[in-house]
């Protein structure tokens, strides 16, 4: 862990067996995109997300049909031996659903409340209070999650009107940023007045712009010590979503801001929902903040590496270690810190291989058709022929068995 941990929240929030903040490791979470009323499909996707490494999973609870299935979903997870905490995402009618379906309120590990969608006018405080009271009654933490797309319009209008009366009005973006923060802090303050403990509150102020997110969270972190949830509201699809999330969260995490993260990727048609979990893990691991699975270093390729063998081997090994991690993490302590290198030619191949726990330098164009293997900095063998991938996987298996102590 680097020095960035110094500014993270000192207040730990327990969500099931997981702790957010309180100097605990940064938590990876995700969200299902199934209809929660379909208990089979939702439980199946939660299992997939959990298997990928999601430590918290949020589900939409928007209808009575959805609320009626939450306890059943939890039972299905218990039967499958999956203990991942489930978070309920409420908008507009959460006060009704938590009241009418007490089994849903009990089965969820945390509630997410959006102050902009909790109610309007005189009903706002009443309906917000009901949800907080249900959280207290069931001893559940709450994330007060403000979104710029559903910001409390009464608050935003009042602040904009007040700004217009200034001799020198502030830029509208600055006022909206402040409105996001005030909405979160005022809601947290009200929750505490109602009796919800500070160690049961997580805050978030989500936007979709990278620079705006950095600005808002810097200001929020400077003004409170609540545990903070990080993430862009909508990151986007594919590389755009990954780049935007990495750019925004990388800056904040390096500054010690954030206790739990979610990467809100839009899945490509037929795409795997667990991709957002892998991206979150890779951000944290490449920053040196956590370790989840052995990291595979591979060169990008150039004119010296016209063969696709090293690309295929790197892909093969990366897929292999990810597939083995559910087994390895149950058997071997510390295996997630292992490093592997699959290199494509003699220029950087041997050097990078020596820096990894296990490295292989494949022959580039015109080089001798042999692949030296290095273990902990020393050359131990040379592989040749058509079975290099299978032989290298066996070397990895043997290393894990000998190097890492049994759990």
Coordinates of N, CA and C in Angstrom, one line a residue, residues 43-264:
X43 N -29.8 -13.9 -9.4 CA -28.9 -14.7 -8.6 C -27.7 -15.2 -9.4
X44 N -28.0 -15.7 -10.6 CA -27.0 -16.2 -11.5 C -26.0 -15.1 -11.8
X45 N -26.4 -13.9 -12.1 CA -25.5 -12.8 -12.4 C -24.7 -12.4 -11.2
X46 N -25.3 -12.4 -10.0 CA -24.5 -12.1 -8.8 C -23.4 -13.1 -8.6
X47 N -23.7 -14.4 -8.8 CA -22.7 -15.4 -8.7 C -21.6 -15.2 -9.7
X48 N -21.9 -14.8 -10.9 CA -20.8 -14.5 -11.9 C -20.0 -13.3 -11.4
X49 N -20.6 -12.2 -11.0 CA -19.9 -11.0 -10.5 C -19.0 -11.4 -9.3
X50 N -19.6 -12.1 -8.4 CA -18.8 -12.5 -7.2 C -17.6 -13.4 -7.6
X51 N -17.8 -14.3 -8.5 CA -16.7 -15.2 -9.0 C -15.6 -14.4 -9.6
X52 N -16.0 -13.3 -10.3 CA -15.0 -12.4 -11.0 C -14.2 -11.6 -10.0
X53 N -14.8 -11.5 -8.7 CA -14.0 -10.7 -7.7 C -14.8 -9.6 -7.1
X54 N -16.1 -9.4 -7.5 CA -16.8 -8.3 -6.9 C -17.1 -8.6 -5.4
X55 N -16.8 -7.6 -4.6 CA -16.9 -7.8 -3.1 C -18.2 -7.3 -2.6
X56 N -18.9 -6.5 -3.3 CA -20.3 -6.0 -3.0 C -21.0 -6.0 -4.4
X57 N -22.3 -6.4 -4.4 CA -23.1 -6.3 -5.6 C -24.4 -5.6 -5.3
X58 N -24.7 -4.6 -6.2 CA -25.9 -3.8 -6.0 C -27.0 -4.3 -7.0
X59 N -28.2 -4.3 -6.6 CA -29.3 -4.7 -7.4 C -30.4 -3.6 -7.4
X60 N -31.1 -3.4 -8.5 CA -32.2 -2.5 -8.5 C -33.4 -3.0 -7.7
X61 N -33.9 -2.2 -6.9 CA -35.2 -2.6 -6.2 C -36.2 -1.4 -6.5
X62 N -36.9 -1.6 -7.5 CA -37.7 -0.5 -8.1 C -39.2 -0.8 -8.1
X63 N -39.6 -2.0 -7.9 CA -41.0 -2.4 -7.9 C -41.3 -3.4 -6.8
X64 N -42.6 -3.6 -6.6 CA -43.0 -4.6 -5.5 C -42.5 -6.0 -6.0
X65 N -42.6 -6.3 -7.3 CA -42.2 -7.6 -7.8 C -40.7 -7.8 -7.5
X66 N -39.9 -6.7 -7.6 CA -38.4 -6.8 -7.3 C -38.2 -7.0 -5.9
X67 N -38.9 -6.2 -5.0 CA -38.7 -6.3 -3.6 C -39.1 -7.6 -3.0
X68 N -40.1 -8.2 -3.6 CA -40.6 -9.5 -3.1 C -39.6 -10.6 -3.4
X69 N -38.7 -10.4 -4.3 CA -37.7 -11.5 -4.7 C -36.4 -11.4 -4.0
X70 N -36.1 -10.3 -3.4 CA -34.8 -10.1 -2.8 C -34.4 -11.1 -1.8
X71 N -35.3 -11.5 -0.9 CA -35.0 -12.5 0.1 C -34.7 -13.9 -0.6
X72 N -35.5 -14.1 -1.7 CA -35.3 -15.4 -2.4 C -34.0 -15.4 -3.1
X73 N -33.6 -14.3 -3.6 CA -32.2 -14.2 -4.3 C -31.2 -14.5 -3.2
X74 N -31.3 -13.9 -2.0 CA -30.3 -14.1 -1.0 C -30.3 -15.6 -0.6
X75 N -31.4 -16.2 -0.5 CA -31.5 -17.7 -0.2 C -30.7 -18.5 -1.3
X76 N -30.9 -18.1 -2.5 CA -30.2 -18.8 -3.6 C -28.7 -18.7 -3.5
X77 N -28.3 -17.5 -3.2 CA -26.8 -17.3 -3.0 C -26.3 -18.1 -1.8
X78 N -27.0 -18.1 -0.7 CA -26.6 -18.9 0.5 C -26.5 -20.4 0.1
X79 N -27.5 -20.9 -0.7 CA -27.4 -22.3 -1.1 C -26.2 -22.6 -2.0
X80 N -25.8 -21.6 -2.7 CA -24.6 -21.7 -3.6 C -23.3 -21.5 -2.9
X81 N -23.4 -21.2 -1.6 CA -22.2 -20.9 -0.8 C -21.6 -19.6 -1.1
X82 N -22.4 -18.6 -1.6 CA -21.9 -17.3 -1.9 C -22.4 -16.3 -0.9
X83 N -21.4 -15.6 -0.2 CA -21.7 -14.7 0.9 C -21.6 -13.2 0.5
X84 N -21.5 -12.9 -0.8 CA -21.3 -11.5 -1.2 C -22.5 -10.7 -0.7
X85 N -22.2 -9.6 -0.1 CA -23.3 -8.7 0.4 C -24.1 -8.1 -0.8
X86 N -25.4 -8.0 -0.7 CA -26.3 -7.4 -1.7 C -26.7 -6.0 -1.2
X87 N -26.6 -5.1 -2.1 CA -27.0 -3.7 -1.8 C -28.3 -3.4 -2.6
X88 N -29.3 -2.8 -2.0 CA -30.5 -2.4 -2.7 C -30.4 -1.0 -3.2
X89 N -30.7 -0.8 -4.5 CA -30.7 0.5 -5.1 C -32.1 1.1 -5.2
X90 N -32.4 2.1 -4.4 CA -33.8 2.6 -4.3 C -33.9 4.1 -4.9
X91 N -35.0 4.3 -5.6 CA -35.3 5.6 -6.1 C -36.9 5.8 -6.0
X92 N -37.3 6.9 -5.6 CA -38.7 7.3 -5.6 C -39.6 6.6 -4.6
X93 N -39.6 5.2 -4.6 CA -40.5 4.5 -3.7 C -39.8 3.6 -2.7
X94 N -38.6 3.9 -2.4 CA -37.9 3.1 -1.4 C -38.5 3.0 -0.1
X95 N -39.1 4.1 0.4 CA -39.8 4.2 1.7 C -41.0 3.2 1.7
X96 N -41.6 3.0 0.6 CA -42.8 2.1 0.5 C -42.3 0.7 0.5
X97 N -41.3 0.4 -0.4 CA -40.8 -1.0 -0.5 C -40.2 -1.5 0.7
X98 N -39.4 -0.7 1.4 CA -38.7 -1.2 2.7 C -39.8 -1.4 3.8
X99 N -40.9 -0.7 3.7 CA -41.9 -0.8 4.7 C -42.8 -2.0 4.4
X100 N -43.2 -2.2 3.2 CA -44.1 -3.2 2.8 C -43.4 -4.6 2.7
X101 N -42.1 -4.6 2.5 CA -41.4 -5.9 2.3 C -40.3 -6.0 3.3
X102 N -40.6 -6.2 4.6 CA -39.6 -6.3 5.7 C -38.5 -7.4 5.4
X103 N -38.9 -8.5 4.7 CA -37.9 -9.5 4.4 C -36.9 -9.0 3.4
X104 N -37.3 -8.1 2.5 CA -36.3 -7.4 1.6 C -35.4 -6.5 2.4
X105 N -35.9 -5.8 3.3 CA -35.1 -4.9 4.2 C -34.1 -5.6 5.0
X106 N -34.5 -6.8 5.4 CA -33.6 -7.6 6.3 C -32.5 -8.3 5.4
X107 N -32.9 -8.8 4.2 CA -32.0 -9.5 3.4 C -30.8 -8.7 2.8
X108 N -31.1 -7.4 2.5 CA -30.1 -6.5 1.9 C -29.1 -6.2 3.0
X109 N -27.8 -6.0 2.5 CA -26.7 -5.7 3.4 C -26.5 -4.2 3.5
X110 N -27.1 -3.4 2.6 CA -26.9 -2.0 2.6 C -28.0 -1.4 1.7
X111 N -28.4 -0.2 2.0 CA -29.4 0.5 1.1 C -28.7 1.7 0.4
X112 N -29.0 1.9 -0.8 CA -28.5 3.1 -1.5 C -29.7 4.1 -1.7
X113 N -29.6 5.3 -1.2 CA -30.6 6.3 -1.3 C -30.1 7.5 -2.1
X114 N -30.9 8.0 -3.1 CA -30.5 9.1 -3.9 C -31.4 10.3 -3.4
X115 N -30.7 11.3 -2.7 CA -31.5 12.4 -2.2 C -32.3 13.2 -3.2
X116 N -31.9 13.2 -4.4 CA -32.7 13.8 -5.5 C -33.9 13.1 -5.9
X117 N -34.0 11.8 -5.6 CA -35.2 11.0 -6.0 C -35.9 10.4 -4.8
X118 N -35.7 10.9 -3.6 CA -36.4 10.3 -2.5 C -37.8 10.9 -2.2
X119 N -38.0 12.1 -2.8 CA -39.3 12.7 -2.6 C -39.2 14.2 -2.9
X120 N -40.4 14.8 -3.0 CA -40.4 16.2 -3.3 C -41.3 17.0 -2.4
X121 N -41.0 18.3 -2.2 CA -41.8 19.1 -1.4 C -41.8 18.6 0.1
X122 N -43.0 18.7 0.7 CA -43.1 18.3 2.1 C -42.9 16.8 2.4
X123 N -43.0 16.0 1.3 CA -42.9 14.6 1.5 C -41.4 14.1 1.5
X124 N -40.5 15.0 1.1 CA -39.1 14.6 1.0 C -38.6 14.2 2.3
X125 N -38.7 15.0 3.3 CA -38.1 14.7 4.6 C -38.8 13.4 5.2
X126 N -40.1 13.4 5.1 CA -40.8 12.2 5.6 C -40.4 10.9 5.0
X127 N -40.2 10.9 3.7 CA -39.9 9.7 3.0 C -38.4 9.3 3.2
X128 N -37.5 10.3 3.2 CA -36.1 10.1 3.6 C -36.0 9.5 5.0
X129 N -36.8 10.1 5.9 CA -36.8 9.7 7.3 C -37.2 8.2 7.4
X130 N -38.2 7.8 6.7 CA -38.7 6.5 6.7 C -37.6 5.5 6.3
X131 N -36.9 5.8 5.3 CA -35.8 4.9 4.8 C -34.7 4.8 5.8
X132 N -34.3 5.9 6.4 CA -33.3 5.9 7.4 C -33.8 5.1 8.7
X133 N -35.0 5.3 9.0 CA -35.5 4.5 10.2 C -35.5 3.0 9.9
X134 N -35.8 2.6 8.7 CA -35.7 1.2 8.3 C -34.3 0.7 8.4
X135 N -33.4 1.6 8.0 CA -32.0 1.2 8.1 C -31.6 1.0 9.6
X136 N -32.0 1.9 10.4 CA -31.7 1.8 11.8 C -32.3 0.5 12.4
X137 N -33.6 0.3 12.1 CA -34.4 -0.8 12.6 C -33.7 -2.1 12.3
X138 N -33.1 -2.2 11.0 CA -32.5 -3.5 10.6 C -31.0 -3.5 10.7
X139 N -30.4 -2.4 11.3 CA -29.0 -2.3 11.5 C -28.2 -2.4 10.2
X140 N -28.7 -1.6 9.2 CA -28.1 -1.6 7.9 C -27.4 -0.3 7.6
X141 N -26.3 -0.3 6.9 CA -25.6 1.0 6.5 C -26.3 1.5 5.3
X142 N -26.1 2.8 5.0 CA -26.7 3.5 3.9 C -25.7 4.2 3.1
X143 N -25.8 4.1 1.7 CA -25.0 5.0 0.9 C -25.9 6.1 0.4
X144 N -25.6 7.3 0.8 CA -26.3 8.5 0.3 C -25.6 8.9 -1.0
X145 N -26.2 8.6 -2.1 CA -25.6 8.7 -3.4 C -26.2 9.8 -4.3
X146 N -25.5 10.9 -4.4 CA -26.0 12.1 -5.2 C -25.5 11.9 -6.6
X147 N -26.4 12.2 -7.6 CA -26.0 12.1 -9.0 C -26.4 13.4 -9.6
X148 N -25.5 13.9 -10.5 CA -25.8 15.2 -11.1 C -26.9 15.1 -12.1
X149 N -27.3 13.9 -12.6 CA -28.4 13.8 -13.5 C -29.8 13.8 -12.7
X150 N -29.7 13.6 -11.4 CA -31.0 13.6 -10.6 C -30.7 14.4 -9.3
X151 N -30.1 15.5 -9.5 CA -29.8 16.4 -8.3 C -31.1 17.0 -7.8
X152 N -31.2 17.2 -6.5 CA -32.3 17.8 -5.8 C -32.6 19.2 -6.4
X153 N -33.7 19.3 -7.2 CA -33.9 20.5 -7.9 C -34.3 21.7 -7.1
X154 N -34.9 21.4 -5.9 CA -35.2 22.5 -5.0 C -33.9 23.1 -4.5
X155 N -33.0 22.3 -4.1 CA -31.7 22.8 -3.6 C -30.9 23.5 -4.7
X156 N -30.9 22.9 -5.9 CA -30.1 23.5 -7.0 C -30.7 24.8 -7.4
X157 N -32.0 24.9 -7.5 CA -32.7 26.2 -7.9 C -32.4 27.2 -6.8
X158 N -32.5 26.9 -5.6 CA -32.3 27.9 -4.5 C -30.8 28.4 -4.5
X159 N -29.9 27.5 -4.8 CA -28.5 27.9 -4.8 C -28.2 28.8 -6.1
X160 N -28.8 28.4 -7.2 CA -28.6 29.2 -8.4 C -29.2 30.6 -8.2
X161 N -30.4 30.7 -7.6 CA -31.1 32.0 -7.3 C -30.2 32.8 -6.4
X162 N -29.7 32.2 -5.4 CA -28.8 32.9 -4.4 C -27.6 33.4 -5.1
X163 N -27.0 32.6 -6.0 CA -25.8 33.0 -6.7 C -26.1 34.2 -7.7
X164 N -27.3 34.2 -8.3 CA -27.6 35.3 -9.2 C -27.7 36.6 -8.5
X165 N -27.9 36.6 -7.2 CA -28.0 37.9 -6.4 C -26.7 38.4 -6.0
X166 N -25.6 37.6 -6.2 CA -24.3 38.1 -5.8 C -23.8 39.3 -6.7
X167 N -23.0 40.1 -6.1 CA -22.5 41.2 -6.9 C -21.6 40.7 -8.1
X168 N -20.9 39.6 -7.8 CA -20.1 38.9 -8.8 C -20.5 37.4 -8.8
X169 N -21.5 37.0 -9.5 CA -22.0 35.6 -9.5 C -20.8 34.6 -9.9
X170 N -20.9 33.5 -9.2 CA -19.9 32.4 -9.5 C -20.3 31.7 -10.8
X171 N -19.3 31.0 -11.4 CA -19.6 30.2 -12.6 C -20.7 29.2 -12.2
X172 N -21.6 28.9 -13.2 CA -22.7 28.0 -12.9 C -22.2 26.6 -12.5
X173 N -21.1 26.2 -13.2 CA -20.5 24.8 -12.9 C -20.1 24.8 -11.4
X174 N -19.5 25.8 -10.9 CA -19.1 25.8 -9.5 C -20.2 25.7 -8.6
X175 N -21.3 26.4 -8.9 CA -22.5 26.3 -8.1 C -23.1 24.9 -8.1
X176 N -23.1 24.3 -9.2 CA -23.7 22.9 -9.3 C -22.8 21.9 -8.6
X177 N -21.5 22.1 -8.7 CA -20.6 21.3 -7.9 C -20.9 21.4 -6.4
X178 N -21.1 22.6 -6.0 CA -21.3 22.9 -4.5 C -22.7 22.3 -4.2
X179 N -23.7 22.3 -5.1 CA -25.0 21.8 -4.8 C -24.9 20.3 -4.6
X180 N -24.1 19.6 -5.4 CA -23.8 18.1 -5.2 C -23.3 17.8 -3.8
X181 N -22.3 18.6 -3.4 CA -21.7 18.4 -2.1 C -22.6 18.7 -1.0
X182 N -23.3 19.8 -1.1 CA -24.3 20.2 0.0 C -25.4 19.2 0.1
X183 N -25.9 18.7 -1.0 CA -26.9 17.7 -0.9 C -26.5 16.4 -0.2
X184 N -25.3 16.0 -0.5 CA -24.7 14.8 0.2 C -24.5 15.1 1.7
X185 N -23.9 16.2 2.0 CA -23.5 16.5 3.4 C -24.8 16.8 4.3
X186 N -25.7 17.5 3.7 CA -27.0 17.8 4.4 C -27.8 16.5 4.7
X187 N -27.8 15.6 3.7 CA -28.5 14.4 3.9 C -27.9 13.5 4.9
X188 N -26.5 13.5 4.9 CA -25.8 12.7 5.9 C -26.1 13.3 7.3
X189 N -26.1 14.6 7.4 CA -26.3 15.2 8.7 C -27.7 14.9 9.2
X190 N -28.7 14.9 8.3 CA -30.1 14.6 8.6 C -30.2 13.2 9.1
X191 N -29.5 12.3 8.4 CA -29.5 10.8 8.8 C -29.0 10.7 10.2
X192 N -27.9 11.4 10.5 CA -27.3 11.3 11.9 C -28.3 11.9 12.9
X193 N -29.0 12.9 12.6 CA -30.0 13.5 13.5 C -31.1 12.5 13.8
X194 N -31.4 11.7 12.8 CA -32.5 10.7 13.0 C -32.0 9.4 13.7
X195 N -30.7 9.4 13.9 CA -30.1 8.3 14.8 C -29.2 7.3 14.0
X196 N -29.0 7.5 12.7 CA -28.1 6.6 12.0 C -26.7 7.0 12.3
X197 N -25.9 6.0 12.8 CA -24.5 6.2 13.2 C -23.6 6.6 12.1
X198 N -22.6 7.4 12.4 CA -21.7 7.8 11.3 C -21.0 6.6 10.6
X199 N -20.8 5.5 11.4 CA -20.2 4.4 10.8 C -21.2 3.5 10.0
X200 N -22.3 4.1 9.8 CA -23.3 3.4 8.9 C -23.6 4.2 7.7
X201 N -22.7 5.2 7.4 CA -23.0 6.1 6.3 C -21.8 6.1 5.3
X202 N -22.1 6.0 4.0 CA -21.2 6.1 2.9 C -21.7 7.2 2.0
X203 N -20.9 8.1 1.5 CA -21.3 9.1 0.6 C -20.7 9.0 -0.8
X204 N -21.5 9.5 -1.8 CA -21.0 9.6 -3.2 C -21.6 10.8 -3.8
X205 N -20.8 11.4 -4.7 CA -21.3 12.5 -5.6 C -20.9 12.2 -7.0
X206 N -21.7 11.5 -7.7 CA -21.3 11.0 -9.0 C -21.7 12.0 -10.2
X207 N -20.7 12.1 -11.1 CA -20.9 12.9 -12.3 C -20.3 12.0 -13.5
X208 N -20.5 12.5 -14.7 CA -19.9 11.7 -15.8 C -18.6 12.3 -16.4
X209 N -18.3 13.5 -16.0 CA -17.1 14.1 -16.5 C -15.9 13.9 -15.7
X210 N -14.8 13.5 -16.3 CA -13.6 13.2 -15.5 C -13.1 14.4 -14.6
X211 N -12.9 15.5 -15.2 CA -12.4 16.7 -14.4 C -13.4 17.1 -13.4
X212 N -14.7 17.1 -13.7 CA -15.7 17.5 -12.7 C -15.7 16.5 -11.5
X213 N -15.5 15.2 -11.8 CA -15.5 14.2 -10.7 C -14.3 14.5 -9.8
X214 N -13.2 14.7 -10.4 CA -12.0 15.0 -9.6 C -12.2 16.2 -8.7
X215 N -12.7 17.3 -9.3 CA -13.0 18.5 -8.5 C -14.0 18.3 -7.4
X216 N -15.1 17.6 -7.7 CA -16.1 17.4 -6.7 C -15.6 16.6 -5.5
X217 N -14.9 15.5 -5.8 CA -14.5 14.6 -4.7 C -13.3 15.2 -3.9
X218 N -12.5 16.0 -4.5 CA -11.5 16.7 -3.7 C -12.1 17.6 -2.7
X219 N -13.1 18.3 -3.1 CA -13.8 19.2 -2.2 C -14.6 18.4 -1.1
X220 N -15.3 17.4 -1.6 CA -16.0 16.5 -0.6 C -15.1 15.9 0.4
X221 N -14.0 15.4 0.0 CA -13.1 14.7 0.9 C -12.5 15.7 1.9
X222 N -12.3 17.0 1.5 CA -11.7 18.0 2.4 C -12.7 18.4 3.5
X223 N -14.0 18.1 3.3 CA -15.0 18.6 4.2 C -15.7 17.6 5.0
X224 N -15.3 16.3 4.9 CA -15.9 15.3 5.7 C -15.0 14.1 5.9
X225 N -15.3 13.2 6.8 CA -14.6 12.0 7.0 C -15.4 10.8 6.8
X226 N -16.6 10.9 6.1 CA -17.4 9.8 5.8 C -16.6 8.9 4.8
X227 N -16.9 7.6 4.8 CA -16.4 6.7 3.8 C -17.0 7.1 2.4
X228 N -16.2 7.1 1.4 CA -16.6 7.6 0.1 C -16.6 6.5 -1.0
X229 N -17.6 6.5 -1.8 CA -17.8 5.6 -2.9 C -17.4 6.4 -4.2
X230 N -16.5 5.8 -5.0 CA -16.0 6.5 -6.2 C -16.6 5.8 -7.5
X231 N -16.8 6.7 -8.5 CA -17.2 6.1 -9.8 C -17.9 7.2 -10.6
X232 N -17.6 7.1 -11.9 CA -18.4 8.0 -12.8 C -19.8 7.5 -12.9
X233 N -20.8 8.4 -13.1 CA -22.2 8.0 -13.2 C -22.3 7.0 -14.4
X234 N -21.9 7.5 -15.5 CA -21.8 6.6 -16.8 C -20.5 6.8 -17.4
X235 N -19.7 5.7 -17.4 CA -18.4 5.8 -17.9 C -18.4 5.7 -19.4
X236 N -19.3 4.9 -20.0 CA -19.4 4.7 -21.4 C -19.0 3.2 -21.8
X237 N -18.9 3.0 -23.1 CA -18.6 1.6 -23.6 C -17.1 1.4 -23.9
X238 N -16.7 0.2 -23.8 CA -15.4 -0.2 -24.3 C -14.2 0.6 -23.7
X239 N -13.3 0.9 -24.6 CA -12.1 1.6 -24.2 C -12.4 3.0 -23.7
X240 N -13.4 3.7 -24.2 CA -13.7 5.0 -23.7 C -14.1 4.9 -22.2
X241 N -14.9 4.0 -21.8 CA -15.3 3.9 -20.5 C -14.2 3.5 -19.6
X242 N -13.3 2.6 -20.0 CA -12.2 2.2 -19.2 C -11.2 3.3 -19.0
X243 N -10.9 4.1 -20.1 CA -10.0 5.2 -20.0 C -10.5 6.3 -19.1
X244 N -11.8 6.6 -19.3 CA -12.4 7.7 -18.5 C -12.4 7.3 -17.0
X245 N -12.7 6.1 -16.7 CA -12.7 5.6 -15.3 C -11.3 5.6 -14.7
X246 N -10.4 5.1 -15.5 CA -9.0 5.1 -15.0 C -8.4 6.5 -14.8
X247 N -8.7 7.4 -15.7 CA -8.2 8.7 -15.6 C -8.7 9.4 -14.3
X248 N -10.0 9.3 -14.1 CA -10.6 10.0 -12.9 C -10.3 9.3 -11.6
X249 N -10.5 8.0 -11.6 CA -10.2 7.3 -10.3 C -8.8 7.2 -9.9
X250 N -7.9 7.1 -11.0 CA -6.5 7.0 -10.7 C -6.0 8.3 -10.0
X251 N -6.4 9.4 -10.4 CA -6.0 10.7 -9.7 C -6.5 10.7 -8.3
X252 N -7.8 10.4 -8.1 CA -8.3 10.5 -6.7 C -7.7 9.4 -5.8
X253 N -7.6 8.2 -6.3 CA -7.0 7.2 -5.4 C -5.6 7.5 -5.1
X254 N -4.8 8.0 -6.0 CA -3.4 8.4 -5.7 C -3.4 9.5 -4.6
X255 N -4.4 10.3 -4.5 CA -4.5 11.4 -3.5 C -5.1 10.9 -2.2
X256 N -5.4 9.6 -2.2 CA -5.9 9.0 -0.9 C -7.4 9.2 -0.8
X257 N -8.1 9.5 -1.9 CA -9.6 9.7 -1.8 C -10.3 8.5 -2.4
X258 N -11.2 8.0 -1.6 CA -12.0 6.9 -2.0 C -11.8 5.6 -1.2
X259 N -12.9 4.9 -0.8 CA -12.8 3.7 0.0 C -13.5 2.5 -0.7
X260 N -14.3 2.8 -1.7 CA -14.9 1.7 -2.5 C -15.1 2.2 -3.9
X261 N -15.0 1.4 -5.0 CA -15.1 1.9 -6.3 C -16.0 1.0 -7.1
X262 N -16.7 1.6 -8.1 CA -17.4 0.8 -9.1 C -17.1 1.4 -10.5
X263 N -16.9 0.6 -11.5 CA -16.6 1.1 -12.8 C -17.9 0.8 -13.6
X264 N -18.6 1.9 -14.0 CA -19.9 1.8 -14.6 C -19.8 1.7 -16.1

